[in-house]
Short mmCIF file of N, CA and C in Angstrom, two decimals:
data_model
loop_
_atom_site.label_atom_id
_atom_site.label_comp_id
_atom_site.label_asym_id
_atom_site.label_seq_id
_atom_site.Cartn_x
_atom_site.Cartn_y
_atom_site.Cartn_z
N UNK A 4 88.09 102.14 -18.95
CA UNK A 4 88.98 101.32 -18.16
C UNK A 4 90.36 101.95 -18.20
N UNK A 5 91.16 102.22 -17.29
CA UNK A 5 92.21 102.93 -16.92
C UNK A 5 93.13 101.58 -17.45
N UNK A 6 94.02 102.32 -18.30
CA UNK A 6 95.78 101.83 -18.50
C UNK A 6 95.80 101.68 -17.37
N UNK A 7 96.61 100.53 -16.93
CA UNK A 7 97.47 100.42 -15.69
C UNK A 7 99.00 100.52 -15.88
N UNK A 8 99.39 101.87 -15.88
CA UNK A 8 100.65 102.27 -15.70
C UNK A 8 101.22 102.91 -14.53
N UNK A 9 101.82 102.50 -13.65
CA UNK A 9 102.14 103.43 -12.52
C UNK A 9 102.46 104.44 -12.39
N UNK A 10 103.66 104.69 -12.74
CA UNK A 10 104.33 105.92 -13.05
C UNK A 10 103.27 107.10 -13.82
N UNK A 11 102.37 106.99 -14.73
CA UNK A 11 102.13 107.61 -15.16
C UNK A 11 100.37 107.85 -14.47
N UNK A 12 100.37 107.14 -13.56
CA UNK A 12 99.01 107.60 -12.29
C UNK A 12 99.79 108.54 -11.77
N UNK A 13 101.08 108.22 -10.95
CA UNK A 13 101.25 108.56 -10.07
C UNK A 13 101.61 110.43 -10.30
N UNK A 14 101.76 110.58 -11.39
CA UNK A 14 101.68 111.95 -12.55
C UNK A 14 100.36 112.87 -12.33
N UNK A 15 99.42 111.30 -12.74
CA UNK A 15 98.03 112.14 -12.47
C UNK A 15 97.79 112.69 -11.15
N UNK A 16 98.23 111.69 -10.38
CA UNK A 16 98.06 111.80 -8.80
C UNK A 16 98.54 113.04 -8.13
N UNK A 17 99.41 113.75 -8.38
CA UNK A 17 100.15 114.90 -8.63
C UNK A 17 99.68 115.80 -8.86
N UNK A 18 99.47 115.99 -10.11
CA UNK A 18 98.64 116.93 -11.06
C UNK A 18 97.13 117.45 -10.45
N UNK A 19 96.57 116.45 -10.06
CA UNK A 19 94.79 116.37 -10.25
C UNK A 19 94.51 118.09 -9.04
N UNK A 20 95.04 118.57 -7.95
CA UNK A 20 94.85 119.63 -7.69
C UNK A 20 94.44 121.06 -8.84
N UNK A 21 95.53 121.15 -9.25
CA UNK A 21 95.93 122.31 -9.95
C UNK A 21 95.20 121.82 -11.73
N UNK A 22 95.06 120.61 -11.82
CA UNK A 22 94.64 120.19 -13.12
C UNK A 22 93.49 120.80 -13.52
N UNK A 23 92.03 120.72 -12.81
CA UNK A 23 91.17 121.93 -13.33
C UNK A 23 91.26 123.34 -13.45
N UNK A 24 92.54 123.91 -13.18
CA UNK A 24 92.94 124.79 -13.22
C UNK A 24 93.52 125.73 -14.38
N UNK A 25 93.93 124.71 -15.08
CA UNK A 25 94.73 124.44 -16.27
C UNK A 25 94.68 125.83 -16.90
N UNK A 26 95.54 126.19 -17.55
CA UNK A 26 95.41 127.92 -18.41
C UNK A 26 94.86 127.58 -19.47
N UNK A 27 94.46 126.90 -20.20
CA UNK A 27 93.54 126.81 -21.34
C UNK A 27 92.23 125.99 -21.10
N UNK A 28 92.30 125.92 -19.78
CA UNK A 28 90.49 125.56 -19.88
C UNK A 28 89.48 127.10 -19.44
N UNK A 29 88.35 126.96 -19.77
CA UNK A 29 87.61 128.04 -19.34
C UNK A 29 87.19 127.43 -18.20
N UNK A 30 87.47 129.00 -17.50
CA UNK A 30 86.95 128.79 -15.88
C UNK A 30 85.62 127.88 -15.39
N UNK A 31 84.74 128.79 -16.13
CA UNK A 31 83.54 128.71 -16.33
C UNK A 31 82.83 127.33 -16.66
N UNK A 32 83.73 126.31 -17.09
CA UNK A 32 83.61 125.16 -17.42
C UNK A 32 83.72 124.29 -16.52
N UNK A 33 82.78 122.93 -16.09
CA UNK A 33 82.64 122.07 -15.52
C UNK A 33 83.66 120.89 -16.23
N UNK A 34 84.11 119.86 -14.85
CA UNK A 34 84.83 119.01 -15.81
C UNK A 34 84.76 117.89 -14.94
N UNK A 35 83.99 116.46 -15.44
CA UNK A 35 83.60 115.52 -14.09
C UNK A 35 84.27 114.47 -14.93
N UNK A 36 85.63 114.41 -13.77
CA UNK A 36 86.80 113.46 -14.60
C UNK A 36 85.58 111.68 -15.06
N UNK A 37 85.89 111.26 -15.99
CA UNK A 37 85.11 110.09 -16.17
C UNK A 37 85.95 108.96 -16.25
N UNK A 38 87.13 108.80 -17.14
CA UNK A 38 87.93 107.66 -17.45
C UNK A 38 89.72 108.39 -17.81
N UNK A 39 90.20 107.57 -17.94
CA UNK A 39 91.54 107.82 -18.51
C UNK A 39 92.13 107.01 -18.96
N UNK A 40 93.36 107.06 -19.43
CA UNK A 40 94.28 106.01 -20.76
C UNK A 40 95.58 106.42 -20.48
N UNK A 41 96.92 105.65 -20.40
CA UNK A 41 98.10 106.26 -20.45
C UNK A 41 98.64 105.07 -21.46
N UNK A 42 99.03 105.47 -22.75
CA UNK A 42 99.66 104.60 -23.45
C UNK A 42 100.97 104.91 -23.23
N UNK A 43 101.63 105.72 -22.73
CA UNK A 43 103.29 105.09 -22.24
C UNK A 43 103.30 105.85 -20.89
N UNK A 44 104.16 105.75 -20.36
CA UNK A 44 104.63 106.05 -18.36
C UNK A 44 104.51 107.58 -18.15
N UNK A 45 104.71 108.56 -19.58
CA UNK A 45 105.09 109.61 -19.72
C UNK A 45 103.37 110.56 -20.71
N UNK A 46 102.77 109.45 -20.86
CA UNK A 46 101.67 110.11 -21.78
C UNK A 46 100.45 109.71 -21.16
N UNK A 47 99.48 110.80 -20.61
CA UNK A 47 98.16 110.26 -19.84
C UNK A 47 97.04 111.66 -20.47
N UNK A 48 95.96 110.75 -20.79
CA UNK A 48 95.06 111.59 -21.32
C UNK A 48 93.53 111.55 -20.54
N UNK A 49 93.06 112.27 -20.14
CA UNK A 49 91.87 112.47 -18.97
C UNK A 49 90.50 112.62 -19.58
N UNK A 50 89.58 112.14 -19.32
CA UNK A 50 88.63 112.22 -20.25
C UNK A 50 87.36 112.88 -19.28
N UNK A 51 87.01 114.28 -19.60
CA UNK A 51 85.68 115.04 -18.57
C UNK A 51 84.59 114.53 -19.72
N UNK A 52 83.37 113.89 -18.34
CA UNK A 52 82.22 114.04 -19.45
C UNK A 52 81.70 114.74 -20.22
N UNK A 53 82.01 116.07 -19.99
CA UNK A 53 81.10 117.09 -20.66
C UNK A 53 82.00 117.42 -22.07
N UNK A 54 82.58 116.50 -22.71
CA UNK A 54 83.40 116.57 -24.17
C UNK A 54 84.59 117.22 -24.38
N UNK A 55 85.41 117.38 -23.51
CA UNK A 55 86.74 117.40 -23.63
C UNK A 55 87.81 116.85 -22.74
N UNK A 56 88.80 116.61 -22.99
CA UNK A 56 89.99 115.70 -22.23
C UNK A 56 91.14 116.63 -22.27
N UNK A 57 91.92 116.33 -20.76
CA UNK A 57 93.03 116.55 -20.67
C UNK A 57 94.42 115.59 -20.97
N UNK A 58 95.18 115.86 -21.44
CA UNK A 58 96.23 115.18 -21.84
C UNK A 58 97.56 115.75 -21.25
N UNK A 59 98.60 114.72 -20.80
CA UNK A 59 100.01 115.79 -20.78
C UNK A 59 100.87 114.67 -21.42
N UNK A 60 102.09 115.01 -22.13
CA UNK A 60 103.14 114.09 -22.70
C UNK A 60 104.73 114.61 -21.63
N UNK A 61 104.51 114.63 -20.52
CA UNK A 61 105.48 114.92 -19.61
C UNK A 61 105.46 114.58 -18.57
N UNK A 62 104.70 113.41 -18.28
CA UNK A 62 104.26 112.73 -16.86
C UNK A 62 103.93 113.75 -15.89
N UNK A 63 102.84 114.87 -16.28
CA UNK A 63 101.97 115.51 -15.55
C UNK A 63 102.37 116.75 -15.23
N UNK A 64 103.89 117.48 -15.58
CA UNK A 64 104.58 118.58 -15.66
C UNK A 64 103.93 119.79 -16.01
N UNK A 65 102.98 119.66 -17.07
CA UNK A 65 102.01 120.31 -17.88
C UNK A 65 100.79 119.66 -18.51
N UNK A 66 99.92 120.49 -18.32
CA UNK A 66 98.73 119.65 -19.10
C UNK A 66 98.01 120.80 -20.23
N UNK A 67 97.13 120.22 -21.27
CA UNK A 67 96.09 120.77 -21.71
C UNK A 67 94.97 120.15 -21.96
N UNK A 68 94.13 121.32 -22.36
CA UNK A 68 92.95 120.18 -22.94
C UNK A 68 92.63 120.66 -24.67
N UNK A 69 91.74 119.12 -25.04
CA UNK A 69 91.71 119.35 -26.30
C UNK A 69 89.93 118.98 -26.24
N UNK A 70 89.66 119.46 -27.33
CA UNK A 70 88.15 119.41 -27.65
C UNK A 70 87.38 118.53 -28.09
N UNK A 71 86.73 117.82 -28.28
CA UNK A 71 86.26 116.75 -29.55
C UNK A 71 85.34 117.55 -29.97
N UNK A 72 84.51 118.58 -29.91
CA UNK A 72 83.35 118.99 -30.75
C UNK A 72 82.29 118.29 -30.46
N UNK A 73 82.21 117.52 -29.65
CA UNK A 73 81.05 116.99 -29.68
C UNK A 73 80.31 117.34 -28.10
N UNK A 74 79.03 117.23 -28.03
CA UNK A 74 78.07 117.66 -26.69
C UNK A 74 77.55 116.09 -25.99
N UNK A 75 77.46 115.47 -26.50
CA UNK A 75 77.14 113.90 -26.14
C UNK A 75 77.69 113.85 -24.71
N UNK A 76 77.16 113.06 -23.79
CA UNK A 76 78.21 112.82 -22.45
C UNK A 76 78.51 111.91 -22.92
N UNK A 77 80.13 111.38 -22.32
CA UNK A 77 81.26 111.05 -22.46
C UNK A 77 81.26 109.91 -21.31
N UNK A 78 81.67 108.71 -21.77
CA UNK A 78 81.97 107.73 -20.76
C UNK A 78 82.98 107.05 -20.56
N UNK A 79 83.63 106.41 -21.61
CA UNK A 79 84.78 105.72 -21.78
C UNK A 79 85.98 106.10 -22.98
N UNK A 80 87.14 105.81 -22.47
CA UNK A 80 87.87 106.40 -23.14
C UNK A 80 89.46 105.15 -23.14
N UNK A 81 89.73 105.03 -24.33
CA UNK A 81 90.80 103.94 -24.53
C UNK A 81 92.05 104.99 -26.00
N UNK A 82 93.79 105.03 -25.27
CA UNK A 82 94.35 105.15 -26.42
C UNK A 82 94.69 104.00 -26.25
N UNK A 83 95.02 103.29 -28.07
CA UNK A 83 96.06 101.79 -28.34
C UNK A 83 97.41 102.48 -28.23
N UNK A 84 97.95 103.82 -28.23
CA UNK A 84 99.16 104.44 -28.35
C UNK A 84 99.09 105.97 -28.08
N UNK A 85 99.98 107.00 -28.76
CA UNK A 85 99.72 107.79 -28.37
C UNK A 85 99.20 108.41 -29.22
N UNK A 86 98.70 108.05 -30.70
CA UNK A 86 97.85 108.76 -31.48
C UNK A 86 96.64 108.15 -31.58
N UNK A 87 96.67 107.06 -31.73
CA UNK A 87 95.03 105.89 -31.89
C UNK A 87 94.49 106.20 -30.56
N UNK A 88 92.77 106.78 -30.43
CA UNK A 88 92.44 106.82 -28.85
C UNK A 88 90.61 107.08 -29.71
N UNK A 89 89.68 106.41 -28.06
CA UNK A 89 88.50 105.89 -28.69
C UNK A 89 87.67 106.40 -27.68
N UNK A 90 86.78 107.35 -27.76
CA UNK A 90 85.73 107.70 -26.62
C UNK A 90 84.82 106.94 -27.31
N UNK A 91 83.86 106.77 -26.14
CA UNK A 91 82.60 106.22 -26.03
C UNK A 91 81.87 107.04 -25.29
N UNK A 92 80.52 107.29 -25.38
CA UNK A 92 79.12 107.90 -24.77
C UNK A 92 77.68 107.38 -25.01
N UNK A 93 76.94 108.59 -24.46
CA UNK A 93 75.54 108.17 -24.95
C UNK A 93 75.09 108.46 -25.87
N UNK A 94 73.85 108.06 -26.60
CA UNK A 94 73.65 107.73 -27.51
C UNK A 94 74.15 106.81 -28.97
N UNK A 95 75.35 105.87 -28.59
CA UNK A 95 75.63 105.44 -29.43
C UNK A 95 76.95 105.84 -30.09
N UNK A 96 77.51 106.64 -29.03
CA UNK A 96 78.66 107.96 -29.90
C UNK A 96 79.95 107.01 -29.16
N UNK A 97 80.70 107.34 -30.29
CA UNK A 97 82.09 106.39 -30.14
C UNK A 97 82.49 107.49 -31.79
N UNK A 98 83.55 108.48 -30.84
CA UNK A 98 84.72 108.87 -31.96
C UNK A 98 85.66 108.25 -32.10
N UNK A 99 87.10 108.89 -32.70
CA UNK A 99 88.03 108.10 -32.98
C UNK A 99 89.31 108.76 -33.27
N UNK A 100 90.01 108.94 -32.64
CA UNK A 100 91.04 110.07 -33.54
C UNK A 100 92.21 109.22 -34.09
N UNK A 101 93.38 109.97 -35.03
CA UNK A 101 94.37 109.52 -35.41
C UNK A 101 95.76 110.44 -34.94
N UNK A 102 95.76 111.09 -34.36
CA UNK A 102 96.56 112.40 -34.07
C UNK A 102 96.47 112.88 -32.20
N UNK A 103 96.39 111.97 -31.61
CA UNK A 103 96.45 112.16 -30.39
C UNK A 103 95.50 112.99 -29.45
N UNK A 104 94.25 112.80 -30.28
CA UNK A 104 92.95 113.55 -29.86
C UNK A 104 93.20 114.90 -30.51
N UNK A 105 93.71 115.35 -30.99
CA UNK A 105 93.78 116.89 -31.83
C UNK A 105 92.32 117.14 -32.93
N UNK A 106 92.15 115.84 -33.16
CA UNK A 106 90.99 115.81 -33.89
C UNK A 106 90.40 114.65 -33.88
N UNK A 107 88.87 115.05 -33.66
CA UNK A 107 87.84 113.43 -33.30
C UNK A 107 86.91 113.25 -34.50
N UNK A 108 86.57 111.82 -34.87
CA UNK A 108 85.53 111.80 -35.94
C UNK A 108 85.06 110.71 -35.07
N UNK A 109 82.98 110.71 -35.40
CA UNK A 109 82.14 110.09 -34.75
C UNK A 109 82.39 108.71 -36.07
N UNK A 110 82.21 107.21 -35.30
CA UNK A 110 82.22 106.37 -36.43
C UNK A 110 80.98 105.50 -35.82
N UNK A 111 80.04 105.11 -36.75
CA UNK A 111 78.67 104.82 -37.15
C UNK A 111 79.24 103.53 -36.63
N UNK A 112 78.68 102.62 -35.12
CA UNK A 112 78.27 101.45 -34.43
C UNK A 112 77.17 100.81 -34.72
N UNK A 113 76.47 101.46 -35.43
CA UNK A 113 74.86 100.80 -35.48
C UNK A 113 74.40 100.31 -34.42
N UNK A 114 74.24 101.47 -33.58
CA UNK A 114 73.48 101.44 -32.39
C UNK A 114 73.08 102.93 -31.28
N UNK A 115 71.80 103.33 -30.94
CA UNK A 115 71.68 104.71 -30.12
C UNK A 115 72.02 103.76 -28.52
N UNK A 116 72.42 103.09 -28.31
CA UNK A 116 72.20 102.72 -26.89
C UNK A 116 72.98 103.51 -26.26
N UNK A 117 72.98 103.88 -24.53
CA UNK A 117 74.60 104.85 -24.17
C UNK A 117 75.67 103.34 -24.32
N UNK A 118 76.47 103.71 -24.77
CA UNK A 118 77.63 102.79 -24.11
C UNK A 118 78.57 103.58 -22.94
N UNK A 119 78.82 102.38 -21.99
CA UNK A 119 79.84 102.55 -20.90
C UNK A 119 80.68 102.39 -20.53
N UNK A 120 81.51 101.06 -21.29
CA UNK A 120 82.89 101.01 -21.08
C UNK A 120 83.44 100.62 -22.01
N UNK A 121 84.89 100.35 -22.36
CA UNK A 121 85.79 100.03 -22.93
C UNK A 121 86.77 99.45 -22.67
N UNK A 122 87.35 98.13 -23.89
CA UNK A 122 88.61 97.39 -23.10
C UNK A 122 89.57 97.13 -24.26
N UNK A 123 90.40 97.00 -24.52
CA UNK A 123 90.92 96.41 -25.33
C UNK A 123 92.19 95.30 -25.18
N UNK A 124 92.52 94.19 -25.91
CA UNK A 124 93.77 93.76 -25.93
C UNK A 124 94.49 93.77 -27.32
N UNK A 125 95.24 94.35 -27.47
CA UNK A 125 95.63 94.84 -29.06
C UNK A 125 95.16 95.06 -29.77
N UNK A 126 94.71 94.91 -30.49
CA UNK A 126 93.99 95.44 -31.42
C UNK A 126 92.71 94.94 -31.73
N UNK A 127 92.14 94.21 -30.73
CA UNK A 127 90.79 93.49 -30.91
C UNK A 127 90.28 94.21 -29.43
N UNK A 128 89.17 95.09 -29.50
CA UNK A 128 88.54 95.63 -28.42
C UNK A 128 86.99 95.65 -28.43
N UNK A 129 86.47 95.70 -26.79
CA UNK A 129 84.46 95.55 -26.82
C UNK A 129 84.46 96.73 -26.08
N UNK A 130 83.08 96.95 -26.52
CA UNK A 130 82.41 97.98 -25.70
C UNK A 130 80.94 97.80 -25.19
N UNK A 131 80.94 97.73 -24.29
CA UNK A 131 79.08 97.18 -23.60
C UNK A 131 78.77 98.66 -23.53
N UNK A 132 77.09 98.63 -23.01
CA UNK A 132 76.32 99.67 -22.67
C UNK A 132 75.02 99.27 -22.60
N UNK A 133 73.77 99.84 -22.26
CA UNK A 133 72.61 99.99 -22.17
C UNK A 133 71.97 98.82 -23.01
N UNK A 134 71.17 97.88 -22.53
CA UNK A 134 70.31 96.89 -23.33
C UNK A 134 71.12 95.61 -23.53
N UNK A 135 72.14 95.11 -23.10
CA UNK A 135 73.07 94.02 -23.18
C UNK A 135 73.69 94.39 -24.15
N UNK A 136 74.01 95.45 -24.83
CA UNK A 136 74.78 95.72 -26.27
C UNK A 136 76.27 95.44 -25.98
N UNK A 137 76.62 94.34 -26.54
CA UNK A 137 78.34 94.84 -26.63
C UNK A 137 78.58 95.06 -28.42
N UNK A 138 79.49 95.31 -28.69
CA UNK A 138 80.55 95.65 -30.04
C UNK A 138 82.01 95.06 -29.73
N UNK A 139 82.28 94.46 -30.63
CA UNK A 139 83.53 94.06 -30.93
C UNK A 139 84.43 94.52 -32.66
N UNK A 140 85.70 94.74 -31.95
CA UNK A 140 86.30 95.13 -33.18
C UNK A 140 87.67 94.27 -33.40
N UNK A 141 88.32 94.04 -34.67
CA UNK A 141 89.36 93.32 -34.17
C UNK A 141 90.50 94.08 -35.44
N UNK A 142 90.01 95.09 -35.62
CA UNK A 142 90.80 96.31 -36.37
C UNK A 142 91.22 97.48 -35.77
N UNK A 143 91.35 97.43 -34.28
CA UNK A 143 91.97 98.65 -33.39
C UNK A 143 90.68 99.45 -33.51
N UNK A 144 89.37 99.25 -33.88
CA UNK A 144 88.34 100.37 -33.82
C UNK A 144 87.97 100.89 -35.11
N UNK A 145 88.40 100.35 -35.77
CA UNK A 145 88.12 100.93 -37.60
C UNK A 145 86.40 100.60 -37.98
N UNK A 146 86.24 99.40 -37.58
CA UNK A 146 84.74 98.70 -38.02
C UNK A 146 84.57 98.03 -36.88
N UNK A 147 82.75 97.58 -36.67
CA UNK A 147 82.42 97.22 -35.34
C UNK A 147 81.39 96.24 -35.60
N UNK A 148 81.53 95.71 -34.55
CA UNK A 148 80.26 94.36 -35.10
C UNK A 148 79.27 94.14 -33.78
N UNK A 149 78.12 94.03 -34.08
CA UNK A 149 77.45 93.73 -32.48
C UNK A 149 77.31 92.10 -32.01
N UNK A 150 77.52 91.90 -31.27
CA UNK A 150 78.06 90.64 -30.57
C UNK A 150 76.93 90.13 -29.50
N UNK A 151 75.71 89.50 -29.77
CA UNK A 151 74.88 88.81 -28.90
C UNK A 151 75.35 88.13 -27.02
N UNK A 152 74.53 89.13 -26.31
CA UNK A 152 75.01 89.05 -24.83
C UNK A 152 74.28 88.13 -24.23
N UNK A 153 72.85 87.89 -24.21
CA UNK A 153 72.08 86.83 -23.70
C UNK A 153 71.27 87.60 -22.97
N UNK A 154 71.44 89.36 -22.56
CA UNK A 154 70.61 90.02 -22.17
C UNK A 154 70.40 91.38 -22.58
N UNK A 155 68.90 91.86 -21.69
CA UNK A 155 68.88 92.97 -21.60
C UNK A 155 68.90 94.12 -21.28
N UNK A 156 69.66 93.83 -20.37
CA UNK A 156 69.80 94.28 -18.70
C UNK A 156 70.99 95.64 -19.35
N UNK A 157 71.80 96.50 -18.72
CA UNK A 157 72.38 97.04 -18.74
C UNK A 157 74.26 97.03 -18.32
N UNK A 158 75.15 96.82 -19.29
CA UNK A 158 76.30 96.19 -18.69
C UNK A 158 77.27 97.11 -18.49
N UNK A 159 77.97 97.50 -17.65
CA UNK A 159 78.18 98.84 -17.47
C UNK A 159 79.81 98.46 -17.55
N UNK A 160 80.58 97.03 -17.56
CA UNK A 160 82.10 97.43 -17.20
C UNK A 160 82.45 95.91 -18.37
N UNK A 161 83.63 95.92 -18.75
CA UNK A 161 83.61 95.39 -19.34
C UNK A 161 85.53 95.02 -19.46
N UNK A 162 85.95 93.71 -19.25
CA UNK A 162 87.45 93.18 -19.15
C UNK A 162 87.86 91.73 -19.57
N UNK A 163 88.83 92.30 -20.20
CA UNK A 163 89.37 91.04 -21.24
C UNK A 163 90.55 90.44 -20.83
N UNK A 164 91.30 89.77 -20.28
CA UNK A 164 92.17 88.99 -20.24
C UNK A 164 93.17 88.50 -20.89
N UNK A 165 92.43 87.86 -22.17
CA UNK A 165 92.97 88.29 -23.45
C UNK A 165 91.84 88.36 -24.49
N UNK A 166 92.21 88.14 -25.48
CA UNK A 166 91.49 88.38 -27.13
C UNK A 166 90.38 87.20 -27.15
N UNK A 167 90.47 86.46 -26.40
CA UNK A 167 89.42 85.43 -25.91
C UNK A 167 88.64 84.90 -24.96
N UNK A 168 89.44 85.90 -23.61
CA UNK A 168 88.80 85.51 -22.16
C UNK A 168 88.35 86.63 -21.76
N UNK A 169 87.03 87.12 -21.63
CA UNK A 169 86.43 88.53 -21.03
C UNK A 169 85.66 88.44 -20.35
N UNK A 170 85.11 89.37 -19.31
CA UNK A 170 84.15 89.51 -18.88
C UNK A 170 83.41 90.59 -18.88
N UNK A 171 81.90 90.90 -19.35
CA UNK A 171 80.87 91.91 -18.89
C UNK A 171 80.50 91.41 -17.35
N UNK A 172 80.32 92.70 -17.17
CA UNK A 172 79.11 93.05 -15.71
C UNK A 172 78.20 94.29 -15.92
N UNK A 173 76.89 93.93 -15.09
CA UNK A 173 76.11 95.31 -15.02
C UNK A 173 74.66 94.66 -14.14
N UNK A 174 73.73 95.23 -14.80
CA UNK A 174 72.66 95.09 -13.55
C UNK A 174 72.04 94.23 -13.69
#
């Protein structure tokens, strides 16, 4: 689920030509934008499925990309700021960094389902995916709990209102 920051779309909006272009990505590399996050007007981080994201801290002036190490496809992507930030994918994969994506660690959901989206309102955030699975956290993403949906269907989007009013959707 995309930050809604203007200023700092309107960066992306800018950018997105010349952005696969970037001098530190390999040519050779595919990059199928999936989600994005801007935790301030000036900081937007891009998330390609195929396991790495672009980021710029200059409202789109410059960009790079950074790696997570991981091969999993990539679906959702949430920063709480500009160092706390949370991918989600398939199989169950949800990293986590502390350092502004410079470095990702996978944290154990107790669950292989794919997950697909992400939402948060401060520091209490869900994540749905495949089989009615949601997760809830109310530690910014530290520990996760699975949260009974009523189905089994597949829920692909997922929005909170606040820390108590949300909604899933999916098929």
């Amino acid at each position: 689920m995309l930050n809604r920051r203007p200023l700092a779309w309107l960066a992306v909006l800018t950018a997105m030509p010349g952005l696969c272009l970037a001098a530190d990505t390999p040519k050779e590399r595919s990059c199928w934008l999936r989600d994005g996050s801007a935790p301030t007007n000036s900081t937007v981080y891009l998330l390609c499925e195929q396991g790495f994201l672009f980021t710029t801290a200059d409202s789109g002036a410059t960009w790079s990309s950074r790696e997570t190490g991981v091969n999993e496809r990539m679906r959702g992507l949430m920063f709480l700021d500009n160092n706390r930030g949370l991918i989600i994918g398939d199989h169950g994969l949800l990293l986590a960094t502390g350092n502004g994506g410079r470095r990702w660690q996978k944290v154990n959901v107790g669950t292989q389902e794919h997950l697909m989206d992400i939402a948060f309102v401060g520091e209490s955030g869900w994540v749905v995916g495949y089989q009615g699975v949601i997760l809830h956290t109310e530690d910014g993403g530290k520990t996760w709990k699975q949260q009974t949906s009523g189905t089994t269907q597949t829920l692909e989007s997922v929005f909170f209102l606040d820390k108590d009013h949300g909604l899933a959707a999916g098929w």
